[in-house]
JSON list of C-alpha atoms in Angstrom, two decimals:
[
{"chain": "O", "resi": 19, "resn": "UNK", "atom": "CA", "xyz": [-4.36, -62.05, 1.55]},
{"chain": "O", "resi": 20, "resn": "UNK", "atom": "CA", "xyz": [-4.59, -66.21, 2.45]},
{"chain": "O", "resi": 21, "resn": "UNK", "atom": "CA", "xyz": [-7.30, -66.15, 4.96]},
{"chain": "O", "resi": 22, "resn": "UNK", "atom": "CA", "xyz": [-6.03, -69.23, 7.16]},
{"chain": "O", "resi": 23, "resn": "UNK", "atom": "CA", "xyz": [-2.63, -70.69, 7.18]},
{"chain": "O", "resi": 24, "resn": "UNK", "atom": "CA", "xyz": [-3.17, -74.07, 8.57]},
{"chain": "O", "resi": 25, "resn": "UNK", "atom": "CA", "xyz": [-0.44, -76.39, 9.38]},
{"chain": "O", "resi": 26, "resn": "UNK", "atom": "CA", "xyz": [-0.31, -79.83, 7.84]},
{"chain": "O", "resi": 27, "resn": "UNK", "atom": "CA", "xyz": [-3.26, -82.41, 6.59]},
{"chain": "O", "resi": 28, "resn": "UNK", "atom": "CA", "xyz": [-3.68, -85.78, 9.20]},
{"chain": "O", "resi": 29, "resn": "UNK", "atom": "CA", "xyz": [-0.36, -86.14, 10.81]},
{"chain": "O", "resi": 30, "resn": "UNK", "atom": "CA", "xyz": [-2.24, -88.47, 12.91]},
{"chain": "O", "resi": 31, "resn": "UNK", "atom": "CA", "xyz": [-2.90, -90.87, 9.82]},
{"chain": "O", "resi": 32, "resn": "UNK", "atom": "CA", "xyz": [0.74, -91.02, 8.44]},
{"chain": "O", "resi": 33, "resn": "UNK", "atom": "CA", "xyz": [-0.85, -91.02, 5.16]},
{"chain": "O", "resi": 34, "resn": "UNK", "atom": "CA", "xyz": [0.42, -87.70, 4.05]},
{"chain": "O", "resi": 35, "resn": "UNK", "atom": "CA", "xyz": [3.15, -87.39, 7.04]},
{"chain": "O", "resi": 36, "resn": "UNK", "atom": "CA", "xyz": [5.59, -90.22, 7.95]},
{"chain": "O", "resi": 37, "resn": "UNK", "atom": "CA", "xyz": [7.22, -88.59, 10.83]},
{"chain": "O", "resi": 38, "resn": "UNK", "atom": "CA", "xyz": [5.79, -89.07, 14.42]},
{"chain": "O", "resi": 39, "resn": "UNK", "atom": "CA", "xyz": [3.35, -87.25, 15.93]},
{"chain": "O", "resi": 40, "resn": "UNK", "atom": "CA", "xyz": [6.07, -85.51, 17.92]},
{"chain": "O", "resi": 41, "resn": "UNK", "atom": "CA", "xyz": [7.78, -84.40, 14.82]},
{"chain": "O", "resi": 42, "resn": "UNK", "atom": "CA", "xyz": [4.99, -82.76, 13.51]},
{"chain": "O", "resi": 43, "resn": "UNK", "atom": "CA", "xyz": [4.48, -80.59, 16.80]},
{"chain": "O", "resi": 44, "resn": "UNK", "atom": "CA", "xyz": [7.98, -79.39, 16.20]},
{"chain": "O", "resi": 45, "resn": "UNK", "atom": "CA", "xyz": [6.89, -78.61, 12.44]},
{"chain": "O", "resi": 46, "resn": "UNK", "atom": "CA", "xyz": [3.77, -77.11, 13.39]},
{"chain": "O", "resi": 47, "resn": "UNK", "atom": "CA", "xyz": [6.02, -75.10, 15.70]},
{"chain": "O", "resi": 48, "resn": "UNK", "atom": "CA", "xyz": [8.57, -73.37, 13.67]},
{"chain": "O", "resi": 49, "resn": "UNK", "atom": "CA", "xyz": [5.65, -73.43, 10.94]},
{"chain": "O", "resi": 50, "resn": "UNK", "atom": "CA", "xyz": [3.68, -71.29, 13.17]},
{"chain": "O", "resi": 51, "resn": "UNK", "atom": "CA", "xyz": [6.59, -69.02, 14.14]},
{"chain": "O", "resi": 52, "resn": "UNK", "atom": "CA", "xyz": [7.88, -68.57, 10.81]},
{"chain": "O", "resi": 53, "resn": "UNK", "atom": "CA", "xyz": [4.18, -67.95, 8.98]},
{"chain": "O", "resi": 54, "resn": "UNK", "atom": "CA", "xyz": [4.01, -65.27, 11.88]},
{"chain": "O", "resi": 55, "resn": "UNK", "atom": "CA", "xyz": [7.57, -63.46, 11.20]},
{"chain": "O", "resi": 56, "resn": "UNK", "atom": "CA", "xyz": [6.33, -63.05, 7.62]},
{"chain": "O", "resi": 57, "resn": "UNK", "atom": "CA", "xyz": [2.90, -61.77, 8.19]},
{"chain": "O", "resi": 58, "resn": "UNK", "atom": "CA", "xyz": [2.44, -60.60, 11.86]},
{"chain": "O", "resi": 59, "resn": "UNK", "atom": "CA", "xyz": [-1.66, -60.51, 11.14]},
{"chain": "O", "resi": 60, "resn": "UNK", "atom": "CA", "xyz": [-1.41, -64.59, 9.80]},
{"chain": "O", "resi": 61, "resn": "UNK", "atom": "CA", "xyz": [-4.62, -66.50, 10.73]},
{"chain": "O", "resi": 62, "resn": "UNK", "atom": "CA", "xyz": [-2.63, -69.73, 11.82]},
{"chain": "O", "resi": 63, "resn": "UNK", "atom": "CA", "xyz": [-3.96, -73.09, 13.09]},
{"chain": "O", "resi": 64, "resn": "UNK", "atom": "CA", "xyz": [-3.92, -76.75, 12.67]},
{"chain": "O", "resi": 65, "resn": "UNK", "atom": "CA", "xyz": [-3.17, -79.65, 13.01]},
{"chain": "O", "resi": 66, "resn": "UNK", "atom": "CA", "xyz": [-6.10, -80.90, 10.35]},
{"chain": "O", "resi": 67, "resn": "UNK", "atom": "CA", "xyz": [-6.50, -84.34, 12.48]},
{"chain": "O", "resi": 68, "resn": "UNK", "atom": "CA", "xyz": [-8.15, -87.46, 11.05]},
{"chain": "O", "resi": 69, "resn": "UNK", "atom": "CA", "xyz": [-8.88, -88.87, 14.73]},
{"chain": "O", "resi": 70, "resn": "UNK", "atom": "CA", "xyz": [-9.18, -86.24, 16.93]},
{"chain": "O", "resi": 71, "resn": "UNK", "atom": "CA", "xyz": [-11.27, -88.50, 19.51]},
{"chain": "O", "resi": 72, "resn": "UNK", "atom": "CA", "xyz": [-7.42, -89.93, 20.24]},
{"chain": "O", "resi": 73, "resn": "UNK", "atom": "CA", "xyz": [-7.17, -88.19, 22.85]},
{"chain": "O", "resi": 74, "resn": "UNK", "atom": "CA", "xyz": [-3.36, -88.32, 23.65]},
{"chain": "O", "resi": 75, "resn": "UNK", "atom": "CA", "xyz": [-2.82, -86.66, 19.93]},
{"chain": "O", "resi": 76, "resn": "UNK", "atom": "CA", "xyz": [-5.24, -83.70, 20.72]},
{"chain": "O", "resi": 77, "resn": "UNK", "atom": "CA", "xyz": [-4.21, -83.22, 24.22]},
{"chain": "O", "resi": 78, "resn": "UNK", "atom": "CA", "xyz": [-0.38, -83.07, 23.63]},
{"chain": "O", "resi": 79, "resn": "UNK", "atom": "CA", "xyz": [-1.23, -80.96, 20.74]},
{"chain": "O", "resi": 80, "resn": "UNK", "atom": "CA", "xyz": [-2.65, -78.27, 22.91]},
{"chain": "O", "resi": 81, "resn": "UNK", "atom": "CA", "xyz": [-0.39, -78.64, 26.02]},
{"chain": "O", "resi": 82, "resn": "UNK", "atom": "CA", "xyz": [2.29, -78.31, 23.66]},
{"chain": "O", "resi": 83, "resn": "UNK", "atom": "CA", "xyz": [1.33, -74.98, 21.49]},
{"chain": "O", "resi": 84, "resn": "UNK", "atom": "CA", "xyz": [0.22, -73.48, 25.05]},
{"chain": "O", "resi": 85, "resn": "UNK", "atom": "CA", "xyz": [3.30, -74.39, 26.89]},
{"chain": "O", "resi": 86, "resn": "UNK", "atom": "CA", "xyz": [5.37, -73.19, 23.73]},
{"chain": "O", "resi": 87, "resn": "UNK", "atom": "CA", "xyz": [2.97, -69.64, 23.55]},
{"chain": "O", "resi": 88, "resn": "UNK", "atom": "CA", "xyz": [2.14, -70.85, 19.81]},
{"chain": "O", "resi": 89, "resn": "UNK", "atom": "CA", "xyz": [-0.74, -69.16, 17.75]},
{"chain": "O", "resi": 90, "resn": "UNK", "atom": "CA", "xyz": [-3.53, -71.49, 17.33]},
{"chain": "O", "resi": 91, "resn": "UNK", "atom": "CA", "xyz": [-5.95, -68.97, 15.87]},
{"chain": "O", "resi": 92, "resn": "UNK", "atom": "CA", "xyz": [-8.30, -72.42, 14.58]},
{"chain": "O", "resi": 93, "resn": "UNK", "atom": "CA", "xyz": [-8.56, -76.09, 15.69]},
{"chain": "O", "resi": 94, "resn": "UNK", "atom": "CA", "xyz": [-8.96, -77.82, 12.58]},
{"chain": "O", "resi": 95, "resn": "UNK", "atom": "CA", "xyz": [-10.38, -81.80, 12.06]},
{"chain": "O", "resi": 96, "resn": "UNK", "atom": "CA", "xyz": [-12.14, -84.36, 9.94]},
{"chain": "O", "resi": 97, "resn": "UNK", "atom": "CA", "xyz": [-15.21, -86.10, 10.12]},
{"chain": "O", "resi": 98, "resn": "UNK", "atom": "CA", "xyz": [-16.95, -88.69, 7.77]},
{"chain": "O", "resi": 99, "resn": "UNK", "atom": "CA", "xyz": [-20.69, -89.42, 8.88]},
{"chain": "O", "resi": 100, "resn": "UNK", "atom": "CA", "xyz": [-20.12, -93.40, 8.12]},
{"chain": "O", "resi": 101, "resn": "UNK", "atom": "CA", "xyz": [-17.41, -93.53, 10.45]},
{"chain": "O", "resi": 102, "resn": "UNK", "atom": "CA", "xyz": [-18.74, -92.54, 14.17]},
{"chain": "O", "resi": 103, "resn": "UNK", "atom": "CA", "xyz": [-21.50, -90.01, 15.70]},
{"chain": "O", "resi": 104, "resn": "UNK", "atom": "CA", "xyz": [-20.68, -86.14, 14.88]},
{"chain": "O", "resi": 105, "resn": "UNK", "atom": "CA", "xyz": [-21.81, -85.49, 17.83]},
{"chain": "O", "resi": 106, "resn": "UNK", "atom": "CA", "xyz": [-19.47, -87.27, 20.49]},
{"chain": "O", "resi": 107, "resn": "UNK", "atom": "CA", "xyz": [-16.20, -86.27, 18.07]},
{"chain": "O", "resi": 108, "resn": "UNK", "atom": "CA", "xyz": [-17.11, -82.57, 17.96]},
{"chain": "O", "resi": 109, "resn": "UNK", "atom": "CA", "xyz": [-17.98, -82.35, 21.95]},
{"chain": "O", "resi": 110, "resn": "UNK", "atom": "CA", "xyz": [-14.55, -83.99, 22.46]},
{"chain": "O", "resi": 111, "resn": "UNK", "atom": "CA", "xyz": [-12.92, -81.43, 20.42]},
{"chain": "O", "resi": 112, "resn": "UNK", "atom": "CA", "xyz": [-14.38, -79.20, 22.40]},
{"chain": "O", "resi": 113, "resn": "UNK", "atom": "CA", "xyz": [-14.27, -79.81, 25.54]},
{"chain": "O", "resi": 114, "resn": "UNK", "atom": "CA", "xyz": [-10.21, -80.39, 24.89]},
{"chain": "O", "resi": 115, "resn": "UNK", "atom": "CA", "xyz": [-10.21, -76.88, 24.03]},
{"chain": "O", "resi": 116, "resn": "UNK", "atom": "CA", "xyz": [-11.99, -75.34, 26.86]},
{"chain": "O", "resi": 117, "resn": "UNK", "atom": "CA", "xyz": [-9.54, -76.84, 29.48]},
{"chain": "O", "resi": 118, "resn": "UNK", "atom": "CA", "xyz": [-7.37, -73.97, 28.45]},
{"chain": "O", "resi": 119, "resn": "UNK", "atom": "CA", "xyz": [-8.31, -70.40, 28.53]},
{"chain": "O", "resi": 120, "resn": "UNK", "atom": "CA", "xyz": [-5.84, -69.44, 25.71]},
{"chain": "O", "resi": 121, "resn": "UNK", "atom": "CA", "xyz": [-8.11, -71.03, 23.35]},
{"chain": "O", "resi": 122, "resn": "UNK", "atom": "CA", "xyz": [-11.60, -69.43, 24.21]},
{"chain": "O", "resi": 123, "resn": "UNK", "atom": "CA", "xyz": [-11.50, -67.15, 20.91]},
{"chain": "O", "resi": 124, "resn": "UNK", "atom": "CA", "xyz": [-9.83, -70.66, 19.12]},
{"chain": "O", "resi": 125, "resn": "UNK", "atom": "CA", "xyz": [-12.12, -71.02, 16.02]},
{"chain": "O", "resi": 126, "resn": "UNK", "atom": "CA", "xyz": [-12.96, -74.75, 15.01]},
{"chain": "O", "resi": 127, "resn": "UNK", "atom": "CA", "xyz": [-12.57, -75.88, 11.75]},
{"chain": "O", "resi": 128, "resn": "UNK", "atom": "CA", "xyz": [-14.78, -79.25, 9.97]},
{"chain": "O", "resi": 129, "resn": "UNK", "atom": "CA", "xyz": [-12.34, -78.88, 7.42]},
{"chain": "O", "resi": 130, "resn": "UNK", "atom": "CA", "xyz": [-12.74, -82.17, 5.36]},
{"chain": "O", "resi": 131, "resn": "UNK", "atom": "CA", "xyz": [-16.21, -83.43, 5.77]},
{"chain": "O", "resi": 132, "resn": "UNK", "atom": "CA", "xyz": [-17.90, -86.57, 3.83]},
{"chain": "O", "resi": 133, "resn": "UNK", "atom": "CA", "xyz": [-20.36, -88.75, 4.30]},
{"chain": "O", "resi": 134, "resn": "UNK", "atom": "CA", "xyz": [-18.59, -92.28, 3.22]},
{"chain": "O", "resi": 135, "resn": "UNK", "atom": "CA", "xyz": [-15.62, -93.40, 4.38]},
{"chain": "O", "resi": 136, "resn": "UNK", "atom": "CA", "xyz": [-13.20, -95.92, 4.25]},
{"chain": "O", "resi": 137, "resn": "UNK", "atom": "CA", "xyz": [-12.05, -97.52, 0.42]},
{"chain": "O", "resi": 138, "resn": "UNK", "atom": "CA", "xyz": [-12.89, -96.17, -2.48]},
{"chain": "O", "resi": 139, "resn": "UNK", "atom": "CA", "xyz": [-16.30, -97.72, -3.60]},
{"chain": "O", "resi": 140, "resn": "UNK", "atom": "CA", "xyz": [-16.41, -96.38, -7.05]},
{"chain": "O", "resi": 141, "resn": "UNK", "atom": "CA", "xyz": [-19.01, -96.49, -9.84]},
{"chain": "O", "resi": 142, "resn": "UNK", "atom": "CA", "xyz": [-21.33, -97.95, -6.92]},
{"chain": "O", "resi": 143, "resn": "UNK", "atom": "CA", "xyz": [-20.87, -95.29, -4.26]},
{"chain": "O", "resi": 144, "resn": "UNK", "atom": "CA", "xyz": [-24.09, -93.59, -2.77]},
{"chain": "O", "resi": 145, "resn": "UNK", "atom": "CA", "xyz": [-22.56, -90.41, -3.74]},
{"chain": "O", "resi": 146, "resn": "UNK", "atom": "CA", "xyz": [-23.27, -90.80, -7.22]},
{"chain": "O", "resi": 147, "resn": "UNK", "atom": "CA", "xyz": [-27.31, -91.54, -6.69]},
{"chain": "O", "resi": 148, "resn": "UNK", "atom": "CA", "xyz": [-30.35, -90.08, -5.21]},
{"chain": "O", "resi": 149, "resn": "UNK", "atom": "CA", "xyz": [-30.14, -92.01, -2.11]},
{"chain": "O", "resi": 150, "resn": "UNK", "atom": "CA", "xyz": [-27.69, -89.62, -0.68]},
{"chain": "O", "resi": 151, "resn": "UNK", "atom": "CA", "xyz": [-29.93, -86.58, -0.45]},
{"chain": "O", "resi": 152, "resn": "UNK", "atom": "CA", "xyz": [-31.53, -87.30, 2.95]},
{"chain": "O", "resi": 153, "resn": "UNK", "atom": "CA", "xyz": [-28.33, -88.28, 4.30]},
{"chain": "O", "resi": 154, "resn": "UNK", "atom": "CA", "xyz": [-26.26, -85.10, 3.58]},
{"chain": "O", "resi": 155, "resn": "UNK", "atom": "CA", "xyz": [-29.43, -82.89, 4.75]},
{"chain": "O", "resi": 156, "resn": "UNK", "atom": "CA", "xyz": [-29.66, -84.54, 8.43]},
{"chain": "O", "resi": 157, "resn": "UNK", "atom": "CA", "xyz": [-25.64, -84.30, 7.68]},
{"chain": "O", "resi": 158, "resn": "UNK", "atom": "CA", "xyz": [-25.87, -80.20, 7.35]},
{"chain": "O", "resi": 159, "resn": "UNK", "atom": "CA", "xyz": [-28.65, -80.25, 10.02]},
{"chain": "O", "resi": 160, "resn": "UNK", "atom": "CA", "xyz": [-26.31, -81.49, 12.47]},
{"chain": "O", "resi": 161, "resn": "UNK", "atom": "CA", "xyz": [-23.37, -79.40, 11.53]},
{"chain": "O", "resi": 162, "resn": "UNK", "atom": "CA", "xyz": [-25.60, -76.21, 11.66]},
{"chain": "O", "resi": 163, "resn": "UNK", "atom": "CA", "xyz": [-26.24, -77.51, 15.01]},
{"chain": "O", "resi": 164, "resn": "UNK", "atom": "CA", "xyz": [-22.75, -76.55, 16.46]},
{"chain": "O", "resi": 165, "resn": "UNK", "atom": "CA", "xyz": [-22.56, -73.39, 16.08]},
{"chain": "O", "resi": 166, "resn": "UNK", "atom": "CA", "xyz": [-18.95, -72.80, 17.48]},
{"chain": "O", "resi": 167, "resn": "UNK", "atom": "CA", "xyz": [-18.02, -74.27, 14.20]},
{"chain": "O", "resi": 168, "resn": "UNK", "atom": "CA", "xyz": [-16.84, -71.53, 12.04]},
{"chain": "O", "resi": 169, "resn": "UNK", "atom": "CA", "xyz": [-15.63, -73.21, 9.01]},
{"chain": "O", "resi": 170, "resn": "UNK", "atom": "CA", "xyz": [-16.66, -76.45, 7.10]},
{"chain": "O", "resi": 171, "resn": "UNK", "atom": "CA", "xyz": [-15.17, -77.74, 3.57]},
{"chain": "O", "resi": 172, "resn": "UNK", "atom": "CA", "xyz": [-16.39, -80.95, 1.85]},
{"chain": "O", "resi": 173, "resn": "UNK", "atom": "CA", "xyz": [-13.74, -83.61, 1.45]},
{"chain": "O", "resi": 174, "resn": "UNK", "atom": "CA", "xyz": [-13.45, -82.96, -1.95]},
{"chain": "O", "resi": 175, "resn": "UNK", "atom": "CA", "xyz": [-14.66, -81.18, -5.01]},
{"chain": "O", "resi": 176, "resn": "UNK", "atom": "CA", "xyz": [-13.93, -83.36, -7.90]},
{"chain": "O", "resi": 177, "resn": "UNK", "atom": "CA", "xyz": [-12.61, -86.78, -7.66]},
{"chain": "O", "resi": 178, "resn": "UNK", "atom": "CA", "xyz": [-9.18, -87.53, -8.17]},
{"chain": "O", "resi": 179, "resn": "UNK", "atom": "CA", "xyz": [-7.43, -89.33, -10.29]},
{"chain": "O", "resi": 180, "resn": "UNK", "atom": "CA", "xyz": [-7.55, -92.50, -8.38]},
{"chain": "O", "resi": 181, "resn": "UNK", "atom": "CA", "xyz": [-9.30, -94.86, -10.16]},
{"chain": "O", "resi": 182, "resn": "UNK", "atom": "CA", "xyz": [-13.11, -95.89, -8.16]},
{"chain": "O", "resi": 183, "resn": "UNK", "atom": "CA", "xyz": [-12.85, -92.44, -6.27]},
{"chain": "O", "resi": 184, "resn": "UNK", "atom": "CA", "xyz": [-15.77, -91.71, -5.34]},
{"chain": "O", "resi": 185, "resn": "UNK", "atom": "CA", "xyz": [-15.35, -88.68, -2.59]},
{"chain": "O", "resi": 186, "resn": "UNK", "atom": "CA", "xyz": [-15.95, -85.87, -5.13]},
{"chain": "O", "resi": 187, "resn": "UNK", "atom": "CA", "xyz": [-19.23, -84.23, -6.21]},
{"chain": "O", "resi": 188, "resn": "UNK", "atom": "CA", "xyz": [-18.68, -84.12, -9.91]},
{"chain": "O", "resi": 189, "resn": "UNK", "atom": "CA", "xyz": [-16.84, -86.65, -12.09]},
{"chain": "O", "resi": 190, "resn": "UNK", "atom": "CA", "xyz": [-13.42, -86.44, -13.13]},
{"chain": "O", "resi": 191, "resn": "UNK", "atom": "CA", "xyz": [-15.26, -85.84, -16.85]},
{"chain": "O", "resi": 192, "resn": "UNK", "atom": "CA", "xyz": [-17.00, -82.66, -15.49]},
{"chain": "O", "resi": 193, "resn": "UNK", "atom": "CA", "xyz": [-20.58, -84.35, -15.13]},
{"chain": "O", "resi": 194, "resn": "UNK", "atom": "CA", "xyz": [-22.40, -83.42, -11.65]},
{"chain": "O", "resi": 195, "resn": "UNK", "atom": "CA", "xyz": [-23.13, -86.12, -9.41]},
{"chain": "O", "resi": 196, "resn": "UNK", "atom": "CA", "xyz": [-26.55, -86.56, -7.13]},
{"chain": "O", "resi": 197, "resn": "UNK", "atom": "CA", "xyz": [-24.01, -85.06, -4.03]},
{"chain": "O", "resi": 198, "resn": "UNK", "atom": "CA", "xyz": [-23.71, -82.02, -6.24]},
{"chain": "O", "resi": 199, "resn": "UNK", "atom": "CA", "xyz": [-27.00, -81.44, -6.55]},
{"chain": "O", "resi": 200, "resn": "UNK", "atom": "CA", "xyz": [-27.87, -82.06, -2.98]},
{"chain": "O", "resi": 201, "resn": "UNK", "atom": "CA", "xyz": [-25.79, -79.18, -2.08]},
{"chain": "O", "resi": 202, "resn": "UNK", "atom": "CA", "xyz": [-27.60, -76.78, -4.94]},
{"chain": "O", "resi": 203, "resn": "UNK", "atom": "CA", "xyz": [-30.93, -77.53, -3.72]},
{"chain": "O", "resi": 204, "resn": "UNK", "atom": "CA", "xyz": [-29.99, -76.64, -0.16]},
{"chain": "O", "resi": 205, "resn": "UNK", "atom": "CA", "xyz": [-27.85, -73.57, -1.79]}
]
């Protein structure tokens, strides 16, 4: 059984997606639909945004899966600490979901979480040294703090294959980095 089903990574960031934002409500429409016609029970949600303090993304987005009586059994977003305050992002995801009673049993999902952002720093990256410890513990501290999130996932496990990534927790040769062993102490 596939626990969640969820609908697309960043539309918002036309990284992954090229369409418009108003192409991938359609998707996440007959996505939704369709997941459910196969699997009545499907745990279904979305839309995995990158920016979900854009307001006019995260607000159509609702208005449009409540208007269209679309599952949204999980809210789903990014955050990397480096970026912005946790804080203000997650109260605005919130508070966008509690305008609308059809999403009071909604769960949230901090489903790519980091604590650098932005290029790929490589070799050089905090990541990869001792420095990052306190960091990802006040990190965890503050996630533990909002407790209507029901699901977090780190950005990534093991870097890719781009050359200078540096978002994984081991190296592409296997070898644990200090971010790895962050997470086993507090483990």
């Amino acid at each position: 059984r596939i626990g969640y089903h969820e609908i697309y990574n960043e539309p918002d960031l036309h990284l992954f997606y090229q369409g418009t934002f108003e192409e991938y409500m359609e998707m996440y429409k007959y996505g939704s639909l369709g997941i459910l016609e196969g699997d009545p029970d499907a745990v279904v949600g979305g839309p995995s945004l990158a920016s979900p303090e854009a307001a006019n993304n995260t607000q159509s987005f609702l208005e449009m899966v409540v208007e269209e009586g679309l599952p949204l059994d999980f809210f789903s977003y990014h955050h990397y600490w480096i970026n912005s305050p946790f804080g203000a992002k997650h109260n605005l995801v919130r508070s966008a979901l509690s305008k609308y009673e059809e999403f009071n049993t909604t769960e949230i999902h901090l489903n790519e979480v980091a604590y650098i952002a932005g290029g790929l720093p490589g070799d050089d990256s905090i990541n990869n040294f001792y420095g990052i410890a306190p960091k990802i513990f006040n990190m965890i501290e503050e996630i533990l703090d909002q407790t209507d999130i029901t699901v977090v996932s780190w950005a990534q496990f093991m870097e890719s294959t781009v050359i200078g990534d540096a978002y994984g927790m081991i190296f592409r040769d296997g070898t644990k980095k200090a971010l790895y062993n962050v997470f086993k102490i507090y483990a």
